[in-house]
C-alpha atoms as a printed R data frame, in Angstrom:
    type eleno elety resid chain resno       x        y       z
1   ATOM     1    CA   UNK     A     1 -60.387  -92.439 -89.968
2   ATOM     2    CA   UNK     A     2 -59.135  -93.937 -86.872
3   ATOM     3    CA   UNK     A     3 -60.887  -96.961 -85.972
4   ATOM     4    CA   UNK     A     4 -61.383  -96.365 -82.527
5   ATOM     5    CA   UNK     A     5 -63.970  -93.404 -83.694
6   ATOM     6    CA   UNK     A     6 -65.531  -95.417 -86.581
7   ATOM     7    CA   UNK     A     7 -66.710  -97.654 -83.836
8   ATOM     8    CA   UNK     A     8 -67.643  -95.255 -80.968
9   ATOM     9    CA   UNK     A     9 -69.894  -93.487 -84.040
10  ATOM    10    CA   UNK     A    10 -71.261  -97.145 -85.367
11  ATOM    11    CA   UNK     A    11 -71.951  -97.942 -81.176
12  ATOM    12    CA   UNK     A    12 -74.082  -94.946 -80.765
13  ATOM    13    CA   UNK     A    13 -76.040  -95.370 -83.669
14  ATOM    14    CA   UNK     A    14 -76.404  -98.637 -83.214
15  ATOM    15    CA   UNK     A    15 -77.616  -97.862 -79.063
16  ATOM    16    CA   UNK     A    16 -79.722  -94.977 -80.439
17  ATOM    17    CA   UNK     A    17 -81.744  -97.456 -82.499
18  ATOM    18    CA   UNK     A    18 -82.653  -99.847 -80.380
19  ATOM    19    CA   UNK     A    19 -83.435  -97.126 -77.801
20  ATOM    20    CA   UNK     A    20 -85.999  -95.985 -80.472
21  ATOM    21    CA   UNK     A    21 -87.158  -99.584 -80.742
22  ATOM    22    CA   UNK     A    22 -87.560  -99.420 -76.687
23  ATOM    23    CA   UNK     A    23 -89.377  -96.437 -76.670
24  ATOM    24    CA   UNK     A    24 -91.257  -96.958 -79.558
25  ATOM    25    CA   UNK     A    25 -94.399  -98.676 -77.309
26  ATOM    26    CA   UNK     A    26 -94.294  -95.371 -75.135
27  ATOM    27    CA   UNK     A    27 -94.787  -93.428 -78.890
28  ATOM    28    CA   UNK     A    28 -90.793  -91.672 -77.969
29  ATOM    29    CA   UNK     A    29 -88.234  -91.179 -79.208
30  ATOM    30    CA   UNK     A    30 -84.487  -91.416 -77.728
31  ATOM    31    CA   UNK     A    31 -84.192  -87.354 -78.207
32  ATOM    32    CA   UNK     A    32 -87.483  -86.850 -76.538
33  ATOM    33    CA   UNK     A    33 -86.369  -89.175 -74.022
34  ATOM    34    CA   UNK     A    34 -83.641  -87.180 -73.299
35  ATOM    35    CA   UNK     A    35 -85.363  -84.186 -72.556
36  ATOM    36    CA   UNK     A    36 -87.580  -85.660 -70.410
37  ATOM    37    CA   UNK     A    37 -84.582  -87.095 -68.260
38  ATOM    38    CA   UNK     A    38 -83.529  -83.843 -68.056
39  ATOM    39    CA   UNK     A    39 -86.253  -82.435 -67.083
40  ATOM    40    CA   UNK     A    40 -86.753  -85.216 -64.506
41  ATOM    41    CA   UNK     A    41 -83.287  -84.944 -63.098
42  ATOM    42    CA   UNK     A    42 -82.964  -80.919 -63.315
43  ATOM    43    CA   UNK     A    43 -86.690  -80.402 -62.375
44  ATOM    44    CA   UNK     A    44 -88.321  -77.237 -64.171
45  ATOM    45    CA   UNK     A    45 -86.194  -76.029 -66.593
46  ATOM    46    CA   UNK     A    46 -85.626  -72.958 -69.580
47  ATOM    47    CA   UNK     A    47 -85.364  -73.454 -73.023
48  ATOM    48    CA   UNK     A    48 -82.076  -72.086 -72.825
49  ATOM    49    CA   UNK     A    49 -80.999  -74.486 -69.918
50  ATOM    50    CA   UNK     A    50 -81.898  -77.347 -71.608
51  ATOM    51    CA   UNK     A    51 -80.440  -77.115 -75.131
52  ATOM    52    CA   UNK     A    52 -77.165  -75.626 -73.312
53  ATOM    53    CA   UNK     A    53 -77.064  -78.770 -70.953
54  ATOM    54    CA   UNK     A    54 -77.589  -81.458 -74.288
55  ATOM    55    CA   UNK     A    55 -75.560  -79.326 -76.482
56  ATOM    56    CA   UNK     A    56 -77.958  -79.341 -79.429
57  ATOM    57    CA   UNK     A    57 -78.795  -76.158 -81.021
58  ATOM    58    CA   UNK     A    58 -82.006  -74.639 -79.662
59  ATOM    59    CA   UNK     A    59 -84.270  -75.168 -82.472
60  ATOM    60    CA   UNK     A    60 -84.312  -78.576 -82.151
61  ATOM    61    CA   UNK     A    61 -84.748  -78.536 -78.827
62  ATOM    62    CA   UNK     A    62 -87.835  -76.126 -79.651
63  ATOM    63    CA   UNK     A    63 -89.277  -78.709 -81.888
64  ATOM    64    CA   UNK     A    64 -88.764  -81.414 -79.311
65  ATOM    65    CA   UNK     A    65 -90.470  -79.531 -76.337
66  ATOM    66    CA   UNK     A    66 -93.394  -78.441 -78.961
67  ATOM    67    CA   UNK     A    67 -94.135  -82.239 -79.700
68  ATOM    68    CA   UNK     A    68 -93.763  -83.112 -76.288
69  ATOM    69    CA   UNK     A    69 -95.809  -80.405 -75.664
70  ATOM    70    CA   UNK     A    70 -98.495  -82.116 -78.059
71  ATOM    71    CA   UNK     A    71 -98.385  -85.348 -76.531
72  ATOM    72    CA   UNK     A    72 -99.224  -84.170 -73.103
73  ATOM    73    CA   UNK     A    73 -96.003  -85.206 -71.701
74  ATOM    74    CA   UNK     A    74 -94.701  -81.351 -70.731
75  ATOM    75    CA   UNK     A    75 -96.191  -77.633 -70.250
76  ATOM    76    CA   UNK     A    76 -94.271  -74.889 -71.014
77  ATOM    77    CA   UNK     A    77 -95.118  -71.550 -68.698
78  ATOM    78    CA   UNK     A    78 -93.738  -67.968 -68.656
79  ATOM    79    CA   UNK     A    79 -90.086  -67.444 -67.061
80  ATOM    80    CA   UNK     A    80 -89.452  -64.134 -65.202
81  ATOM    81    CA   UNK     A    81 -88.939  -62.800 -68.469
82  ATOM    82    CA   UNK     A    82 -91.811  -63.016 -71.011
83  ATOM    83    CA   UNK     A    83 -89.611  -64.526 -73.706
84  ATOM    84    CA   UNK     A    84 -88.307  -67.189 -71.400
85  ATOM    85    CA   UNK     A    85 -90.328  -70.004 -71.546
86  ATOM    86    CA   UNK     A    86 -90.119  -72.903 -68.430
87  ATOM    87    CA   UNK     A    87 -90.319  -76.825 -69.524
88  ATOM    88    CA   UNK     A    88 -91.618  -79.135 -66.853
89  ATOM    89    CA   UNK     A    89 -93.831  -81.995 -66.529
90  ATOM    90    CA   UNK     A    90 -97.655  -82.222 -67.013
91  ATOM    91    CA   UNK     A    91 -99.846  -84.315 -64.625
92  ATOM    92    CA   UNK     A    92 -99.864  -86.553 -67.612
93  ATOM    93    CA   UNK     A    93 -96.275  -86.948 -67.774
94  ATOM    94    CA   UNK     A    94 -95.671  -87.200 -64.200
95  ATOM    95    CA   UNK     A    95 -98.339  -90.434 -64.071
96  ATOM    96    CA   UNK     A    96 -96.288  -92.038 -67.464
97  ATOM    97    CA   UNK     A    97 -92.780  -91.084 -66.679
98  ATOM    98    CA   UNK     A    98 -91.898  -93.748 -64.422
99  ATOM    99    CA   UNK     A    99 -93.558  -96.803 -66.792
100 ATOM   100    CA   UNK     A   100 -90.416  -95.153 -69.131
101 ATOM   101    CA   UNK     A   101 -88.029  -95.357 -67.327
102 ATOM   102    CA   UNK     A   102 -88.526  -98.552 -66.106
103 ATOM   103    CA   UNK     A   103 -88.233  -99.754 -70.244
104 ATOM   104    CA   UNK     A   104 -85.158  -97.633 -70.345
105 ATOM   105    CA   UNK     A   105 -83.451  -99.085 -67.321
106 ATOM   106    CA   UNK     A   106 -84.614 -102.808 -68.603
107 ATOM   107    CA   UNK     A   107 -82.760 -101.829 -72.133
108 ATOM   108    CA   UNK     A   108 -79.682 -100.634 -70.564
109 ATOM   109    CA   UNK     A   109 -79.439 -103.382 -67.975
110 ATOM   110    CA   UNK     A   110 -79.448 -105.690 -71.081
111 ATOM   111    CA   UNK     A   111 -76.459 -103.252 -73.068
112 ATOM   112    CA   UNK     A   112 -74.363 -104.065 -69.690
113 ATOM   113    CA   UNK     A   113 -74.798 -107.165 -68.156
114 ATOM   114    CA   UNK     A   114 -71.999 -108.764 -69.642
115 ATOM   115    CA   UNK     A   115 -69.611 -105.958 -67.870
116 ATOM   116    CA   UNK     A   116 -68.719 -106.674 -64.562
117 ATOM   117    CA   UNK     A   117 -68.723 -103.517 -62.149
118 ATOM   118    CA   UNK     A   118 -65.023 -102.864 -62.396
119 ATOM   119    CA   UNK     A   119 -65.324 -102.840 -66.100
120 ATOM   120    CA   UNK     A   120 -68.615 -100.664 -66.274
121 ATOM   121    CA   UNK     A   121 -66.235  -98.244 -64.482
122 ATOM   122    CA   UNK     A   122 -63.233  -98.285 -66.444
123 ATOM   123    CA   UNK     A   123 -65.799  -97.784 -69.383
124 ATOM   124    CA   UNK     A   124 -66.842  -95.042 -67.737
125 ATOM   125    CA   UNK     A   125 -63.770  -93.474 -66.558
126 ATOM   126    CA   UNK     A   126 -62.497  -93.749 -70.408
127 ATOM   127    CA   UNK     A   127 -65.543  -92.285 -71.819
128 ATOM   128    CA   UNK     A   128 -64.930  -89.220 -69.360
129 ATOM   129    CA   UNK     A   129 -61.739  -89.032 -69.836
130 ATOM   130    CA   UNK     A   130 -62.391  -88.693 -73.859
131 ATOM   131    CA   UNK     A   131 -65.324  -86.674 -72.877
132 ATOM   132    CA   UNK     A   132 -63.134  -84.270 -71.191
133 ATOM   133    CA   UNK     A   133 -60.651  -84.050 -74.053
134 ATOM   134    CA   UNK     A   134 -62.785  -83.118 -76.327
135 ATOM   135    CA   UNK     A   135 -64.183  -80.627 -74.296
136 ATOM   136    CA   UNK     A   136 -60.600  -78.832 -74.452
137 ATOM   137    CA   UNK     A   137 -60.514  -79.365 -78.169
138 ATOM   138    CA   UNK     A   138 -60.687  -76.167 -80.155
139 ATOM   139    CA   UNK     A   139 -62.631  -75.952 -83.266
């Protein structure tokens, strides 16, 4: 294995974790994180929209959004099409959402601070750039 990926694999589980660890006094998780940034960012969305737009197969996206669902932090509502079902905040996860992201944007503030903003950048730019080749990549 190329080193380069051993360590891009070991970084995101190692990220993922503390995430967890960060979240873990809100009772989330990273993946239910993410699906509530979504939803925040996209505003109401489909079932469909959002496992398409994380790229993770739609039952666990299903599971996700029914826990979520549980924990008061979502309601899901008929699309146009009865078997379409629309994610979007409750009044319960409007009031908590921001108290979350605030914890998020501490923990990644700490993951960067020793970049400067020309490095953040070219982190970026490579991570697109990889990003995008993989995206050509046939499987």
């Amino acid at each position: 294995m190329n080193p380069l990926f051993h360590e891009i694999f070991q970084t995101t589980r190692d990220i993922t974790n503390k995430l967890n660890s960060c979240l873990k006094e809100h009772d989330l998780y990273s993946s239910q994180w993410t699906i509530l940034y979504t939803i925040n960012k996209n505003g109401p969305m489909s079932l469909t929209d959002i496992w398409k737009y994380l790229k993770v197969e739609a039952p666990t996206v299903t599971r996700t959004v029914a826990r979520l669902e549980q924990l008061d932090w979502i309601v899901r509502t008929e699309g146009e099409d009865r078997r379409e079902k629309i994610v979007s905040f409750s009044e319960e996860g409007k009031k908590k959402f921001p108290d979350v992201l605030a914890s998020v944007l501490q923990f990644e503030e700490g993951l960067i601070e020793t970049f400067n903003d020309e490095e953040q950048q070219q982190l970026l730019d490579l991570i697109c750039k990889l990003k995008g080749r993989a995206n050509h990549w046939k499987s």
